[in-house]
Each structure stands twice: as C-alpha cells, then as structure tokens.
mmCIF file of C-alpha atoms in Angstrom:
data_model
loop_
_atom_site.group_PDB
_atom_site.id
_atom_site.type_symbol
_atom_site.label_atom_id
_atom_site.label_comp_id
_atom_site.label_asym_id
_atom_site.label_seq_id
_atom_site.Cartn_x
_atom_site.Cartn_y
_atom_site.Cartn_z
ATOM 1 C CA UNK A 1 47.697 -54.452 -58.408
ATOM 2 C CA UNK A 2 45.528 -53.732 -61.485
ATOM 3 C CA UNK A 3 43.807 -57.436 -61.146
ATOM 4 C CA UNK A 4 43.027 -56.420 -57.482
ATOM 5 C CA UNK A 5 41.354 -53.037 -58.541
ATOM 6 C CA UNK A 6 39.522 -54.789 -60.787
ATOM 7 C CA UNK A 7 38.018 -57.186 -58.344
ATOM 8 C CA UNK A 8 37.392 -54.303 -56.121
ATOM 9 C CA UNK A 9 35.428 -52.487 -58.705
ATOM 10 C CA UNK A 10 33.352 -55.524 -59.555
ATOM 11 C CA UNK A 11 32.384 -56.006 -55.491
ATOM 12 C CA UNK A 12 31.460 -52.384 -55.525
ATOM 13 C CA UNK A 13 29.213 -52.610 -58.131
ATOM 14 C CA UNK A 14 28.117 -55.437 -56.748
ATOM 15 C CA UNK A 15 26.744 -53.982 -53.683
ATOM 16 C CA UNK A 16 25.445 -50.751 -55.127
ATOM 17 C CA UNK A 17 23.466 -52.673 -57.756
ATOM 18 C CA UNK A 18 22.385 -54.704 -54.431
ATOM 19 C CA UNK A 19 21.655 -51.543 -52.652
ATOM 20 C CA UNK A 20 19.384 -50.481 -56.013
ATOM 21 C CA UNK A 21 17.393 -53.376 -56.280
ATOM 22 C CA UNK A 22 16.021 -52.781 -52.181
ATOM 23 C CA UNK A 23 14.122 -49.894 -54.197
ATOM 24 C CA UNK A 24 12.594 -51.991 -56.161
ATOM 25 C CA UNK A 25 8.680 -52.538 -55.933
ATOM 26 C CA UNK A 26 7.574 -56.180 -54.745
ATOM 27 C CA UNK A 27 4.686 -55.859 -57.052
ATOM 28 C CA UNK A 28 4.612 -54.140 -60.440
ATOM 29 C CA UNK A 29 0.581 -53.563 -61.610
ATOM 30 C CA UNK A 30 0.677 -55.658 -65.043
ATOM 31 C CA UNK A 31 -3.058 -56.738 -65.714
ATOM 32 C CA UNK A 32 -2.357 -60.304 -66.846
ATOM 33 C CA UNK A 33 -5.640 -61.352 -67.130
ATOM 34 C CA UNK A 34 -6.159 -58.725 -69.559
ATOM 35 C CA UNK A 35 -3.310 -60.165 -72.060
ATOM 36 C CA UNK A 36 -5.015 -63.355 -71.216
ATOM 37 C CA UNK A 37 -8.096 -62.574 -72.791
ATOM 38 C CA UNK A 38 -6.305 -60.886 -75.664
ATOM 39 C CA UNK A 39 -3.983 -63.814 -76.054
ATOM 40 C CA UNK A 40 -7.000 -66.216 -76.127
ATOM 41 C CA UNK A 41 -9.049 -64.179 -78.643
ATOM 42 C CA UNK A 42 -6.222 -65.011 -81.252
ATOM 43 C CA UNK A 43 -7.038 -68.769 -80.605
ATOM 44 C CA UNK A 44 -3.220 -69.085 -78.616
ATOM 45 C CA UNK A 45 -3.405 -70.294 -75.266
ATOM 46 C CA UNK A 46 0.330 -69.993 -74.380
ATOM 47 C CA UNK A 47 0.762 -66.282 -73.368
ATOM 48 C CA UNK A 48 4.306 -66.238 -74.189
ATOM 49 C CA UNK A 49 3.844 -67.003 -77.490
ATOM 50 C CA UNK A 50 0.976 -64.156 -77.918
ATOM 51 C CA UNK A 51 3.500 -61.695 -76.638
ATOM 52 C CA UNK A 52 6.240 -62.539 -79.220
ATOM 53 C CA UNK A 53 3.794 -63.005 -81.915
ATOM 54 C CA UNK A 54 1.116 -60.485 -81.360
ATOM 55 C CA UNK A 55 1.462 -57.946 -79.105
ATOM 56 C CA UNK A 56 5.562 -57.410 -79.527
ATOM 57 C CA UNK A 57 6.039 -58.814 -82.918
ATOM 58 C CA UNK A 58 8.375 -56.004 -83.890
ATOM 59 C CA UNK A 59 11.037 -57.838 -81.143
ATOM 60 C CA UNK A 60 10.171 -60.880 -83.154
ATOM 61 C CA UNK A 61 10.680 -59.206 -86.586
ATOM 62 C CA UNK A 62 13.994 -57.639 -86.067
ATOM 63 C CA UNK A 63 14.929 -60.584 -84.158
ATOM 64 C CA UNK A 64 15.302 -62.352 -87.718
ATOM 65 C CA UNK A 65 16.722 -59.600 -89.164
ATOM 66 C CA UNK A 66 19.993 -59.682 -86.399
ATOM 67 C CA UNK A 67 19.854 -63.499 -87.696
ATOM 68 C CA UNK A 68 20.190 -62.415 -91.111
ATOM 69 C CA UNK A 69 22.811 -59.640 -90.156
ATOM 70 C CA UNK A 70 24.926 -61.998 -89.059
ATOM 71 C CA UNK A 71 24.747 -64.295 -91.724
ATOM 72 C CA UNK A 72 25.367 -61.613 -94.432
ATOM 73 C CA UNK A 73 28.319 -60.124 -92.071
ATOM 74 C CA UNK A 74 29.770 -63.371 -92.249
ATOM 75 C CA UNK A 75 29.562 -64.048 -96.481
ATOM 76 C CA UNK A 76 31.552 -60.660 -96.756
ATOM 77 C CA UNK A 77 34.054 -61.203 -94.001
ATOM 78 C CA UNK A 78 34.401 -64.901 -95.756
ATOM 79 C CA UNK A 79 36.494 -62.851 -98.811
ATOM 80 C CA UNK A 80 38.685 -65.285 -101.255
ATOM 81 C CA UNK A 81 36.763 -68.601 -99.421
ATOM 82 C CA UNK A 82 32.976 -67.655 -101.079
ATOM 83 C CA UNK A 83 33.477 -70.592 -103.448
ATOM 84 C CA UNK A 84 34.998 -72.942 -101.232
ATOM 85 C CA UNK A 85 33.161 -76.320 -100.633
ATOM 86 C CA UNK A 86 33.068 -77.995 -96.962
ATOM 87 C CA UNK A 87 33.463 -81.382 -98.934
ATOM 88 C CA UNK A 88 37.092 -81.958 -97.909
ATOM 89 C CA UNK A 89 36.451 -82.243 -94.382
ATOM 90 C CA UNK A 90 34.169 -84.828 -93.855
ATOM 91 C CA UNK A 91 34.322 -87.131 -90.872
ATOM 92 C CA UNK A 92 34.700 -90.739 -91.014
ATOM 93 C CA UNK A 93 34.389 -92.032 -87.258
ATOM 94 C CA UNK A 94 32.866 -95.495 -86.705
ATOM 95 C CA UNK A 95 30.369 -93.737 -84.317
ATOM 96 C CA UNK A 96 29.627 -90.647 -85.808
ATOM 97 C CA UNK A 97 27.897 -92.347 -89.029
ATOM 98 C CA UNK A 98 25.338 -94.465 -87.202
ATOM 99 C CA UNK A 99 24.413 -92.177 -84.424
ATOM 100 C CA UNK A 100 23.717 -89.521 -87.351
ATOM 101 C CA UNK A 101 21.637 -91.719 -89.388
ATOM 102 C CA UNK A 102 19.478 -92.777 -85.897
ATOM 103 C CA UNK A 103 18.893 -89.940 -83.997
ATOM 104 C CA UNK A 104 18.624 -87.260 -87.185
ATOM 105 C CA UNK A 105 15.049 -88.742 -88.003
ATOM 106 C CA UNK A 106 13.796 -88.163 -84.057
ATOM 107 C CA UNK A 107 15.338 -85.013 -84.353
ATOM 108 C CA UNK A 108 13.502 -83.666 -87.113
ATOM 109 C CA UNK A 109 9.863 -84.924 -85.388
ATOM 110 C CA UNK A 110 10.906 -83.370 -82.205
ATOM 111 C CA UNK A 111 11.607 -80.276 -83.711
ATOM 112 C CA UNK A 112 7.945 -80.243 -85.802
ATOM 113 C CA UNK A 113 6.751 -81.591 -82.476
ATOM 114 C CA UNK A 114 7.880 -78.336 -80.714
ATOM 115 C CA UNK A 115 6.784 -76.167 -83.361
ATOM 116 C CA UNK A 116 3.361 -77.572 -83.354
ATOM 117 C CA UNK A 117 3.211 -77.524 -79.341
ATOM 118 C CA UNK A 118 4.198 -73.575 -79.236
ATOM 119 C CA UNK A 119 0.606 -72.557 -79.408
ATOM 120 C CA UNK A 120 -0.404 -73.963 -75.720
ATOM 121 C CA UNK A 121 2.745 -75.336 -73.843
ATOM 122 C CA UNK A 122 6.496 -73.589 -73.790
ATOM 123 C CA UNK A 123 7.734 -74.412 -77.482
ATOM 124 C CA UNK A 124 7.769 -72.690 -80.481
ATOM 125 C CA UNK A 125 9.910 -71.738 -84.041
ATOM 126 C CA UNK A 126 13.084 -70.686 -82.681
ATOM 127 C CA UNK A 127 13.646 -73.906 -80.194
ATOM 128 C CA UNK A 128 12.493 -76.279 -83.257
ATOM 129 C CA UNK A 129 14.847 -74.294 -85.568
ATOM 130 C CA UNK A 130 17.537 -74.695 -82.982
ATOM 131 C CA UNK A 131 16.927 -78.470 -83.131
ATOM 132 C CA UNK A 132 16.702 -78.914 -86.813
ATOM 133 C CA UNK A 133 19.982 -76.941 -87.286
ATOM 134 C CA UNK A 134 21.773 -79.674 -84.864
ATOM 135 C CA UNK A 135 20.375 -82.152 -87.128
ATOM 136 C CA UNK A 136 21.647 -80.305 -89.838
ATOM 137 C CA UNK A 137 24.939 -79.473 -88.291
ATOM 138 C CA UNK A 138 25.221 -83.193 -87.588
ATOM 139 C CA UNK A 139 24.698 -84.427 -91.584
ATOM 140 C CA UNK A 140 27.397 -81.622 -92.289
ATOM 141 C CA UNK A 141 29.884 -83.438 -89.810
ATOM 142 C CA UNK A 142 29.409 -86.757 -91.806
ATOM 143 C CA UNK A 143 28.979 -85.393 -95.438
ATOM 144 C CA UNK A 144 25.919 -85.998 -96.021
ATOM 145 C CA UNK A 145 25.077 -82.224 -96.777
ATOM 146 C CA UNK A 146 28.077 -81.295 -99.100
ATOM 147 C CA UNK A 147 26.943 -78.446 -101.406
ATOM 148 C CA UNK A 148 27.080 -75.711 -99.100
ATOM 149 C CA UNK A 149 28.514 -72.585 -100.848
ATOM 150 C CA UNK A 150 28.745 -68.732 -99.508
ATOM 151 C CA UNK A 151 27.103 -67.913 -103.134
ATOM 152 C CA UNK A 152 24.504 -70.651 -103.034
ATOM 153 C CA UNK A 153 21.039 -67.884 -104.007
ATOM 154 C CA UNK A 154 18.842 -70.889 -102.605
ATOM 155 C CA UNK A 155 20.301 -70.751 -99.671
ATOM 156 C CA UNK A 156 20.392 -67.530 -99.178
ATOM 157 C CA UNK A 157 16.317 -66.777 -100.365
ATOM 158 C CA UNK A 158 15.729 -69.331 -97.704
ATOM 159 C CA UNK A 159 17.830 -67.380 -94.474
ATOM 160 C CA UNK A 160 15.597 -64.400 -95.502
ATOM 161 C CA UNK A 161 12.163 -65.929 -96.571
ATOM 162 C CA UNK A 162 10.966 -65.736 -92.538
ATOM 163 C CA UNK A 163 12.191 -61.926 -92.909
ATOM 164 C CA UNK A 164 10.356 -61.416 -96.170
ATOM 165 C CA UNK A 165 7.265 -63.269 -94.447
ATOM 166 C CA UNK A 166 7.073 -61.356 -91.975
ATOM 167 C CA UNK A 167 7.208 -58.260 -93.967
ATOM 168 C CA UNK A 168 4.411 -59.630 -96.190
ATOM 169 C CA UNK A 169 1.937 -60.576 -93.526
ATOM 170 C CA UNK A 170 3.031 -57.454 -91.806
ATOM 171 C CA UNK A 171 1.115 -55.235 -94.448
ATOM 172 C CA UNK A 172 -1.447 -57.443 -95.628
ATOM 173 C CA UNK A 173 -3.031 -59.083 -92.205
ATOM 174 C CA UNK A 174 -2.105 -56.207 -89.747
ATOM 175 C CA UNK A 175 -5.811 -56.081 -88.554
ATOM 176 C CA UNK A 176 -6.152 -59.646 -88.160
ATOM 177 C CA UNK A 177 -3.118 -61.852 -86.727
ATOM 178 C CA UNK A 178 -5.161 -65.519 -86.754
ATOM 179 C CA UNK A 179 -3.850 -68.687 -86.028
ATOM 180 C CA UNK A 180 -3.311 -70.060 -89.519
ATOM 181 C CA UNK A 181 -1.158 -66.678 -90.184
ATOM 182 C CA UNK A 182 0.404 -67.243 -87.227
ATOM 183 C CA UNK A 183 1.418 -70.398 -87.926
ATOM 184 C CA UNK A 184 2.925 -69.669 -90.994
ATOM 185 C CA UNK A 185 5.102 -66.998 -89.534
ATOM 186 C CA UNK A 186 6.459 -70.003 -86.964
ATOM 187 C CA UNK A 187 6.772 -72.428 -89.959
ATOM 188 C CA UNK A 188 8.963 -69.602 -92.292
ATOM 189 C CA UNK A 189 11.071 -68.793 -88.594
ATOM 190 C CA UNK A 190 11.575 -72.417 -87.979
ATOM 191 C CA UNK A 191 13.080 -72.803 -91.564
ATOM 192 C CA UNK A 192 15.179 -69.644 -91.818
ATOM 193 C CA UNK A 193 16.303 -70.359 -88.493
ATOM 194 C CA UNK A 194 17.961 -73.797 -88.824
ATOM 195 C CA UNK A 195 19.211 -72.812 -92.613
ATOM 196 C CA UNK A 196 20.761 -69.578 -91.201
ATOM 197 C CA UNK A 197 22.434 -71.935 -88.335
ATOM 198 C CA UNK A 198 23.636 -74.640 -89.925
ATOM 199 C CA UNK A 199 24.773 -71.601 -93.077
ATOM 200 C CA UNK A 200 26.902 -69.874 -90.230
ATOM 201 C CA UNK A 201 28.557 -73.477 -88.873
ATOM 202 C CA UNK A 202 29.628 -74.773 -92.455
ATOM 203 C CA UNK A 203 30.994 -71.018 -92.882
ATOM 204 C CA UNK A 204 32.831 -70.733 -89.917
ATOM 205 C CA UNK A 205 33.857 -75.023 -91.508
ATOM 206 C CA UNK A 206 35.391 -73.583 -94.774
ATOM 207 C CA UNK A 207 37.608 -71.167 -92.887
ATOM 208 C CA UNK A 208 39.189 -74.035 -90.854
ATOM 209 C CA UNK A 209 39.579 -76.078 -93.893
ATOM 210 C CA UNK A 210 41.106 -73.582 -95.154
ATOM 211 C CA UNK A 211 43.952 -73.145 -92.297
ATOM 212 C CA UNK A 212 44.353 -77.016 -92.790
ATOM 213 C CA UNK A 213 43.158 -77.621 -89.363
ATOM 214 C CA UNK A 214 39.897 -79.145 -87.569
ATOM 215 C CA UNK B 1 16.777 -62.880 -49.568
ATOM 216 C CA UNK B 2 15.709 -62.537 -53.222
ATOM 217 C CA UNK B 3 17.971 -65.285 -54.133
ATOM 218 C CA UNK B 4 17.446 -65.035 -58.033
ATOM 219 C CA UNK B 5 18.192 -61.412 -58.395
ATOM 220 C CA UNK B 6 21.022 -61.599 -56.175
ATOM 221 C CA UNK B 7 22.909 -64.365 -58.412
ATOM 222 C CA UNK B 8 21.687 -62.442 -61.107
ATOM 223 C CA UNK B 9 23.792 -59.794 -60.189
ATOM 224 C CA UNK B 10 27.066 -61.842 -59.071
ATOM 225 C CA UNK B 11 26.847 -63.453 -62.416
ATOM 226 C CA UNK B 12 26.835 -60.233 -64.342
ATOM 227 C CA UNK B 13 29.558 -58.871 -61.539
ATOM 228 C CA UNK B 14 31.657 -62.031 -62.469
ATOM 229 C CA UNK B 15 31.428 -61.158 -66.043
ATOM 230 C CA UNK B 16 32.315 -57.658 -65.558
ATOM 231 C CA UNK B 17 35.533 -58.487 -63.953
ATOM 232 C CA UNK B 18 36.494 -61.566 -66.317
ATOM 233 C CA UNK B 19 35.842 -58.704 -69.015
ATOM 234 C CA UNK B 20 38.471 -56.153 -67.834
ATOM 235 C CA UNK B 21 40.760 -58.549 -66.432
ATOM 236 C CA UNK B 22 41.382 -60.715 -69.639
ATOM 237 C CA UNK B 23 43.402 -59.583 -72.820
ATOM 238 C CA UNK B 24 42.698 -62.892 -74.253
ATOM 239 C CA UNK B 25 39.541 -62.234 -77.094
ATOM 240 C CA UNK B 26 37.958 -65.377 -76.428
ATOM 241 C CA UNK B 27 38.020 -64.917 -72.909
ATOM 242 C CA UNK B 28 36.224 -61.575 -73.086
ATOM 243 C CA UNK B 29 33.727 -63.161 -75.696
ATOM 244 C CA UNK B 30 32.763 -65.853 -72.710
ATOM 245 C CA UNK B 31 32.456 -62.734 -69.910
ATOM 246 C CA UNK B 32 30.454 -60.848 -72.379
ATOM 247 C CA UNK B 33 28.071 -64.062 -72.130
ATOM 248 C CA UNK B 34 28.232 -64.571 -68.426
ATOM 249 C CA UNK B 35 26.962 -60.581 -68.420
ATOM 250 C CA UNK B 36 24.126 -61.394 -70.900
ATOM 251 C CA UNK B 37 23.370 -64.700 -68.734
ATOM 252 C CA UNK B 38 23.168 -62.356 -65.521
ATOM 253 C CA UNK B 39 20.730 -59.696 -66.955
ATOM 254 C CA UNK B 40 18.384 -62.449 -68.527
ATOM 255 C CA UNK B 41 18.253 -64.296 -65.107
ATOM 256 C CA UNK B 42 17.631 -60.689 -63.442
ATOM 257 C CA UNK B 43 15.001 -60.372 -66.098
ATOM 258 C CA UNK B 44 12.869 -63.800 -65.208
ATOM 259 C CA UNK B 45 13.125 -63.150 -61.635
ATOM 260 C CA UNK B 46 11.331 -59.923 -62.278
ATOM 261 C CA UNK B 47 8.453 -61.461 -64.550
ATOM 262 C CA UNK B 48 7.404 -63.312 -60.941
ATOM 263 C CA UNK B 49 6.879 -59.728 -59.532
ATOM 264 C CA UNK B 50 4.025 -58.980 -61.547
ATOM 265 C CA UNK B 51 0.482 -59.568 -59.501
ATOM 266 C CA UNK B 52 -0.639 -62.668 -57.569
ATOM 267 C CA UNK B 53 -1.597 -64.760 -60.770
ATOM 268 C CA UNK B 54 0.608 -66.543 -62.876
ATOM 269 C CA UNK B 55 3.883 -64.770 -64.655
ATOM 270 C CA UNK B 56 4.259 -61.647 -66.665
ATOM 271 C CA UNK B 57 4.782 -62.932 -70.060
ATOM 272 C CA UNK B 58 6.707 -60.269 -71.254
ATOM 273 C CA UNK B 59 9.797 -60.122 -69.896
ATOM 274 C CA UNK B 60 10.039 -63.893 -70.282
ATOM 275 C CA UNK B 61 9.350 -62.842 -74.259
ATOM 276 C CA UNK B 62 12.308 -60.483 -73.924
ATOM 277 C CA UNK B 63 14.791 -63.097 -72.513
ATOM 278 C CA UNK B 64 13.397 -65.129 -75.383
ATOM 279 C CA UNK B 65 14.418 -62.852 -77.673
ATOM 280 C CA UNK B 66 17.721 -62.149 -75.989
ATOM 281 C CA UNK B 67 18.830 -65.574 -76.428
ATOM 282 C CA UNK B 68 18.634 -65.554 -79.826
ATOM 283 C CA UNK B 69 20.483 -62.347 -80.422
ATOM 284 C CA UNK B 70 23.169 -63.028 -77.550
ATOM 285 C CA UNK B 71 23.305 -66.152 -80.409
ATOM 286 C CA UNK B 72 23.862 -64.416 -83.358
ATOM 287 C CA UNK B 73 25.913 -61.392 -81.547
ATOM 288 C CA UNK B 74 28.560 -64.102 -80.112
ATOM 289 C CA UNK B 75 29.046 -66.458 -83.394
ATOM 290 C CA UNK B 76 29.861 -63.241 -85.659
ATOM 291 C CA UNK B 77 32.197 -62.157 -82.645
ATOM 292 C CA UNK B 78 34.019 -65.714 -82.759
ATOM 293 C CA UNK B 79 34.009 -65.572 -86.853
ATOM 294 C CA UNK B 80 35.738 -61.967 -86.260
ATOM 295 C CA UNK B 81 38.153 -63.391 -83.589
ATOM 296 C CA UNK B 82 39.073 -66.335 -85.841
ATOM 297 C CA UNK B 83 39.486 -64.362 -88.924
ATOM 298 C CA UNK B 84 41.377 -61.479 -86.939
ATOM 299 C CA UNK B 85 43.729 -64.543 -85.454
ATOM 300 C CA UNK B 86 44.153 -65.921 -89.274
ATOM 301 C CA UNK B 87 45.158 -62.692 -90.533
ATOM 302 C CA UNK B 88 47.681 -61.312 -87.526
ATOM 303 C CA UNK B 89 48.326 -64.818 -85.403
ATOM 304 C CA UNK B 90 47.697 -62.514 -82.454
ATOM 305 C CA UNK B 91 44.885 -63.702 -79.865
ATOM 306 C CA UNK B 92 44.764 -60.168 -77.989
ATOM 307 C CA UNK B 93 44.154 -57.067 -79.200
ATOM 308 C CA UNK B 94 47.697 -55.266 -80.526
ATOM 309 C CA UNK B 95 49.390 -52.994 -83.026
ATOM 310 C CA UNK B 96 53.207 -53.165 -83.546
ATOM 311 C CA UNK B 97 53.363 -55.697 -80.680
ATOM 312 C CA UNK B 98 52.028 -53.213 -78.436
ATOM 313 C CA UNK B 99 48.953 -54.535 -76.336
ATOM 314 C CA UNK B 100 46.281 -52.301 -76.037
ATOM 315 C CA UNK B 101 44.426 -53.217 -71.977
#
C-alpha cells in the first residue's frame, strides 16, 4: 500500500512538473555574442571555459573548497586508522601489473593533453584531474604508491594548494585574469584534483583493510 | 515533444520514488544520484533555449560544476555509510532495532 502511494506521488509530480515546464519560454534573451567577445578578449576561445574561469569563478573557487571539505571530513571521520598504511593490501593479479605499467604512461599524456586542449575545445583541469587520479588509483591497486598516510602534511598542502591559488590570484590579478594566470589556476586544479581523488580512494582502502576485507 | 526535458524529469521522478521507497542507505545514495542526473540533464536541455546561435555556456558551466560536487557529496556519503555499517552492522537507518521509514 505504502509502495503504491509512493509511485502515485512520483507520477503526480511527474505531470505537474510536466504541466510547469509548458510555461516555460522557448527562447530566453542571453546575448551570447556578447560573452563571446568577452571570452575572446581573455585570449580563451572555448566559452565554457571563460564562464568557469572568468566570469563565474566563484562556482569554480568553492567548487575546490567542497573537494577539500570532503577530504578533511573524511581524515576526522577516519579516527584510530590516521596512521594506518594501505601497504597490506596490495594486488598481485597476473593482469593487473602489466596493464598498470602500459596504459598509466598514456594516461598521464592524455590527461596533460586535456588540460592543455581546455582553452579552445571541451577539456579542461577537472576532466585531466579525473584521469590522472585513475592513473593514480590504478598504481595504488598494484603498490606502487604505498606511503599514503591520513597525516601525510605533503599531501595534504597539495589537496589545498589549487584552493590557496586561487585565493592568491584572487587578490593579486583581480583586474586582469590572462591566459598565463589562467593557466596556472587549471595546472594547481588539475593537481589538487587527482591528489584529493586518489587521497579519498586509499582512505576509504585503509578502512577495508582494516575490516579484513576487499 | 521536448524529449530532453521530459526524461529529465522521469529520471529525477524515478529517483524520487527509489528515494522514499528504499530503507536500504546505499540504495537511497544511488536515487539521490539519479535526482542529481535528472536536474543536470534538465539543465543542458535548457542551455539550447538561449537565442538562435550556438549554446548558452552557462548552464553547461553549472552542470560542470555539479558533477564535481554530486562527486565529492556522494563519496563522503558512502565513507559515512561504510563507517556507520562498521560501527552498528546495520545497513538502514535504526535505533534499538527500530527502523526509522
């Protein structure tokens, strides 16, 4: 009876959200070719890009600060496992090992590739981080990134240097966003980002080690 | 038929219901997804909306951003749900082996 409500509820809100969006406009007046020639006065010829980076960096900015949150939620829900090592768990299948130590290179040059693309096609620091954090995730699975500790400062400067960046470039280049500062801000993103992912998978690691289970 | 906005809004419908139906906390973790998945695909198919030429970059720039906190919000979520499951062995939500719905 309840389940049955519930799927009731769901198709009514269906519909009414249905009968809402007949009231939406077919055309909304957004002068595009106005952000265009904004977007290419900053030297970027991708207009996504110019949006996240220039005209709604503040999305961008806190955006790496959730990414941080997490991470830091994570070292103090981790408790009596800060000191733990991942080393214990390391995989040893016959396939595993070579595929690693082939594809991790390509990975790495597609990710730079992506970064350095961002400023005219689809691309950019957060889709290269992604990669590199597979890679990274990847050398974790076989051991060959073993050190990784919830106290490790290093590790932890490097999660928030794209923050700190960001901060920094914030106050001293807020007149003039160019492409070389722009591309620094990618560069710092595309770092923290696959150190804070590959941080939150060897975390989430030491907790299963610790259960005694994969 | 808009066909994007309308599978927009049976994907976030779907999630709704797999939300309130489910005790299970992984299971609501996934419909809490499928919602996020709906509203980003609602979002897209209104950057085509915006005049004659080309897209309007900045919803696209939101969904971009959405992503990556939909990201972070769901692996802290799991980290909770594992750590709550290693400290009561319980996969719903309960107190004194009463299920709260």
């Amino acid at each position: 009876m309840k389940s049955f409500t519930l799927v009731m509820l769901s198709v009514l809100t269906f519909i009414s959200m249905l009968y809402g969006l007949s009231f939406m406009p077919e055309t909304i007046g957004v002068d595009i070719e106005k952000t265009q020639r904004q977007a290419l006065s900053f030297d970027i010829k991708n207009l996504s890009t110019a949006v996240l980076l220039n005209f709604r960096a503040y999305d961008t900015f806190l955006e790496i600060g959730v990414l941080a949150l997490t991470l830091f939620g994570m070292i103090h829900l981790s408790g009596d496992q800060k000191e733990m090592s991942i080393l214990s768990k390391t995989s040893h299948h016959p396939i595993l090992i070579p595929l690693t130590i082939i594809i991790c290179p390509l990975m790495f040059i597609i990710g730079a590739y992506l970064l350095w693309s961002g400023t005219t096609y689809t691309g950019g620091a957060f889709q290269a981080g992604a990669i590199w954090a597979s890679a990274g995730i990847l050398m974790v699975k076989i051991g060959l990134i073993d050190n990784i500790r919830a106290t490790n400062k290093l590790l932890i400067f490097t999660a928030l240097l794209s923050f700190l960046s960001f901060i920094i470039v914030g106050v001293m280049f807020y007149e003039k966003f160019t492409y070389g500062v722009i591309f620094f801000l990618e560069l710092t993103i595309m770092i923290s980002t696959g150190i804070t992912l590959v941080f939150i998978y060897a975390l989430s690691r030491m907790m299963m080690t610790k259960r005694g289970h994969d | 038929m808009p066909i994007y906005e309308v599978s927009s809004l049976l994907l976030f419908c779907i999630g709704l219901w797999g939300f309130f139906d489910n005790k299970h906390i992984i299971k609501k973790i996934l419909a809490l997804n499928i919602i996020g998945q709906g509203i980003f695909l609602l979002l897209i198919s209104f950057s085509k909306r915006a005049a004659e030429s080309g897209h309007d970059p900045i919803p696209h720039a939101m969904v971009l951003t959405g992503i990556v906190v939909a990201v972070c919000a769901t692996s802290f979520a799991l980290y909770i749900a594992r750590r709550y499951y290693d400290m009561t062995g319980h996969v719903t939500v309960e107190k004194d082996g009463v299920k709260y719905e």
